[in-house]
Amino acid sequence: MRRLPALLAAFAVLPAAALPAWWTDLNRAPGLQAAFTQRSESAVFGSLARKGRLALARGGRLRVQYAEGLLLVSDGSLLVQYDPDTRTAQRLELRRALAEMPLLGILVDPATLARHYSLRETNGRVVLEPRRPGSPRAEVEARNGRLSRVTWVDGTGARQELSLEGVQVAPPPAASFRFEAPKGTRWVNP
């Protein structure tokens, strides 16, 4: 009986050990900065592409700035979404956001993904199979040992792709993760 806990602990480590080194490095990196392109392909809206920049750091800190419009900022406890076109902002507890949108964990805290997905390596990619119905399946890829692409199909059936370019593994300035509401911002409840 004494061997059972040790055996279970060793078994629990096996899936993580089977993942590529670049995936493990995501959990250890002090931060990351990159340009991105988000592409969406749907039967209703056709093909759309939006560009921007993102910065992330340990502790759930995130900044996603689209070239035209939307801004997402997390200080590690709150996630703020700001839309300059409508001058509206909303706050959401980061823990709640991760529960509602588990794929956000890829950028905020990859270690949390194991709660919502089973992870496996296939041809150098990490495949995330959802544990609960209704969550999207995703594939995560790297190029030159760094996160480069995430693909998934969202709840509307649209194929989504987030491609990173010019990835730098370095912690962004702390000010990147603070949101200063512009004058005239209207706060809305999510």
PDB file of N, CA and C in Angstrom, residues 71-75 78-83 86-93 177-190:
ATOM      1  N   LEU A  71      -8.497  46.657 -26.124  1.00  0.00           N
ATOM      2  CA  LEU A  71      -7.354  46.502 -25.238  1.00  0.00           C
ATOM      3  C   LEU A  71      -7.769  45.591 -24.090  1.00  0.00           C
ATOM      4  N   LEU A  72      -6.953  44.588 -23.800  1.00  0.00           N
ATOM      5  CA  LEU A  72      -7.146  43.707 -22.649  1.00  0.00           C
ATOM      6  C   LEU A  72      -5.935  43.858 -21.747  1.00  0.00           C
ATOM      7  N   VAL A  73      -6.175  44.074 -20.453  1.00  0.00           N
ATOM      8  CA  VAL A  73      -5.078  44.235 -19.501  1.00  0.00           C
ATOM      9  C   VAL A  73      -5.414  43.443 -18.237  1.00  0.00           C
ATOM     10  N   SER A  74      -4.457  42.659 -17.782  1.00  0.00           N
ATOM     11  CA  SER A  74      -4.611  41.936 -16.518  1.00  0.00           C
ATOM     12  C   SER A  74      -3.417  42.238 -15.632  1.00  0.00           C
ATOM     13  N   ASP A  75      -3.708  42.584 -14.389  1.00  0.00           N
ATOM     14  CA  ASP A  75      -2.650  42.830 -13.403  1.00  0.00           C
ATOM     15  C   ASP A  75      -2.358  41.590 -12.567  1.00  0.00           C
ATOM     16  N   LEU A  78      -7.269  41.090 -11.769  1.00  0.00           N
ATOM     17  CA  LEU A  78      -8.402  41.579 -12.549  1.00  0.00           C
ATOM     18  C   LEU A  78      -8.042  41.653 -14.024  1.00  0.00           C
ATOM     19  N   LEU A  79      -9.004  41.316 -14.864  1.00  0.00           N
ATOM     20  CA  LEU A  79      -8.858  41.455 -16.310  1.00  0.00           C
ATOM     21  C   LEU A  79      -9.779  42.586 -16.732  1.00  0.00           C
ATOM     22  N   VAL A  80      -9.231  43.576 -17.422  1.00  0.00           N
ATOM     23  CA  VAL A  80     -10.016  44.718 -17.903  1.00  0.00           C
ATOM     24  C   VAL A  80     -10.037  44.664 -19.421  1.00  0.00           C
ATOM     25  N   GLN A  81     -11.228  44.824 -19.979  1.00  0.00           N
ATOM     26  CA  GLN A  81     -11.387  44.926 -21.435  1.00  0.00           C
ATOM     27  C   GLN A  81     -11.875  46.340 -21.720  1.00  0.00           C
ATOM     28  N   TYR A  82     -11.154  47.046 -22.582  1.00  0.00           N
ATOM     29  CA  TYR A  82     -11.502  48.425 -22.920  1.00  0.00           C
ATOM     30  C   TYR A  82     -11.711  48.531 -24.422  1.00  0.00           C
ATOM     31  N   ASP A  83     -12.833  49.130 -24.801  1.00  0.00           N
ATOM     32  CA  ASP A  83     -13.153  49.353 -26.216  1.00  0.00           C
ATOM     33  C   ASP A  83     -13.156  50.854 -26.464  1.00  0.00           C
ATOM     34  N   THR A  86     -16.307  52.562 -28.296  1.00  0.00           N
ATOM     35  CA  THR A  86     -17.522  52.835 -27.519  1.00  0.00           C
ATOM     36  C   THR A  86     -17.205  53.507 -26.185  1.00  0.00           C
ATOM     37  N   ARG A  87     -15.912  53.640 -25.884  1.00  0.00           N
ATOM     38  CA  ARG A  87     -15.435  54.230 -24.630  1.00  0.00           C
ATOM     39  C   ARG A  87     -16.016  53.500 -23.423  1.00  0.00           C
ATOM     40  N   THR A  88     -16.062  52.172 -23.555  1.00  0.00           N
ATOM     41  CA  THR A  88     -16.572  51.350 -22.460  1.00  0.00           C
ATOM     42  C   THR A  88     -15.478  50.408 -21.975  1.00  0.00           C
ATOM     43  N   ALA A  89     -15.578  50.077 -20.707  1.00  0.00           N
ATOM     44  CA  ALA A  89     -14.633  49.135 -20.102  1.00  0.00           C
ATOM     45  C   ALA A  89     -15.411  48.222 -19.163  1.00  0.00           C
ATOM     46  N   GLN A  90     -14.876  47.028 -19.001  1.00  0.00           N
ATOM     47  CA  GLN A  90     -15.456  46.119 -18.018  1.00  0.00           C
ATOM     48  C   GLN A  90     -14.349  45.380 -17.296  1.00  0.00           C
ATOM     49  N   ARG A  91     -14.603  45.092 -16.025  1.00  0.00           N
ATOM     50  CA  ARG A  91     -13.664  44.363 -15.182  1.00  0.00           C
ATOM     51  C   ARG A  91     -14.226  42.978 -14.931  1.00  0.00           C
ATOM     52  N   LEU A  92     -13.319  42.030 -14.887  1.00  0.00           N
ATOM     53  CA  LEU A  92     -13.687  40.664 -14.579  1.00  0.00           C
ATOM     54  C   LEU A  92     -12.573  40.067 -13.746  1.00  0.00           C
ATOM     55  N   GLU A  93     -12.926  39.394 -12.684  1.00  0.00           N
ATOM     56  CA  GLU A  93     -11.917  38.725 -11.875  1.00  0.00           C
ATOM     57  C   GLU A  93     -11.190  37.725 -12.769  1.00  0.00           C
ATOM     58  N   PHE A 177       1.003  46.465 -17.360  1.00  0.00           N
ATOM     59  CA  PHE A 177      -0.101  45.687 -16.821  1.00  0.00           C
ATOM     60  C   PHE A 177      -1.026  46.503 -15.918  1.00  0.00           C
ATOM     61  N   ARG A 178      -0.969  47.821 -16.070  1.00  0.00           N
ATOM     62  CA  ARG A 178      -1.882  48.710 -15.352  1.00  0.00           C
ATOM     63  C   ARG A 178      -2.795  49.363 -16.369  1.00  0.00           C
ATOM     64  N   PHE A 179      -4.059  49.458 -16.024  1.00  0.00           N
ATOM     65  CA  PHE A 179      -5.012  50.112 -16.908  1.00  0.00           C
ATOM     66  C   PHE A 179      -5.420  51.449 -16.315  1.00  0.00           C
ATOM     67  N   GLU A 180      -5.209  52.476 -17.074  1.00  0.00           N
ATOM     68  CA  GLU A 180      -5.633  53.824 -16.705  1.00  0.00           C
ATOM     69  C   GLU A 180      -6.817  54.166 -17.608  1.00  0.00           C
ATOM     70  N   ALA A 181      -7.991  54.246 -17.022  1.00  0.00           N
ATOM     71  CA  ALA A 181      -9.192  54.533 -17.811  1.00  0.00           C
ATOM     72  C   ALA A 181      -9.141  55.953 -18.360  1.00  0.00           C
ATOM     73  N   PRO A 182      -9.260  56.099 -19.684  1.00  0.00           N
ATOM     74  CA  PRO A 182      -9.307  57.447 -20.255  1.00  0.00           C
ATOM     75  C   PRO A 182     -10.542  58.205 -19.757  1.00  0.00           C
ATOM     76  N   LYS A 183     -10.432  59.495 -19.720  1.00  0.00           N
ATOM     77  CA  LYS A 183     -11.552  60.331 -19.282  1.00  0.00           C
ATOM     78  C   LYS A 183     -12.770  60.032 -20.155  1.00  0.00           C
ATOM     79  N   GLY A 184     -13.906  59.911 -19.520  1.00  0.00           N
ATOM     80  CA  GLY A 184     -15.142  59.631 -20.249  1.00  0.00           C
ATOM     81  C   GLY A 184     -15.446  58.156 -20.412  1.00  0.00           C
ATOM     82  N   THR A 185     -14.618  57.283 -19.834  1.00  0.00           N
ATOM     83  CA  THR A 185     -14.847  55.841 -19.926  1.00  0.00           C
ATOM     84  C   THR A 185     -16.082  55.478 -19.107  1.00  0.00           C
ATOM     85  N   ARG A 186     -16.952  54.669 -19.698  1.00  0.00           N
ATOM     86  CA  ARG A 186     -18.135  54.164 -19.002  1.00  0.00           C
ATOM     87  C   ARG A 186     -17.892  52.705 -18.648  1.00  0.00           C
ATOM     88  N   TRP A 187     -18.023  52.378 -17.360  1.00  0.00           N
ATOM     89  CA  TRP A 187     -17.815  50.998 -16.898  1.00  0.00           C
ATOM     90  C   TRP A 187     -19.117  50.236 -17.008  1.00  0.00           C
ATOM     91  N   VAL A 188     -19.049  49.052 -17.586  1.00  0.00           N
ATOM     92  CA  VAL A 188     -20.240  48.199 -17.741  1.00  0.00           C
ATOM     93  C   VAL A 188     -20.009  46.897 -16.995  1.00  0.00           C
ATOM     94  N   ASN A 189     -21.095  46.258 -16.587  1.00  0.00           N
ATOM     95  CA  ASN A 189     -21.019  44.963 -15.916  1.00  0.00           C
ATOM     96  C   ASN A 189     -20.993  43.847 -16.949  1.00  0.00           C
ATOM     97  N   PRO A 190     -20.115  42.860 -16.747  1.00  0.00           N
ATOM     98  CA  PRO A 190     -20.060  41.756 -17.721  1.00  0.00           C
ATOM     99  C   PRO A 190     -21.285  40.853 -17.625  1.00  0.00           C
TER     100      PRO A 190
END
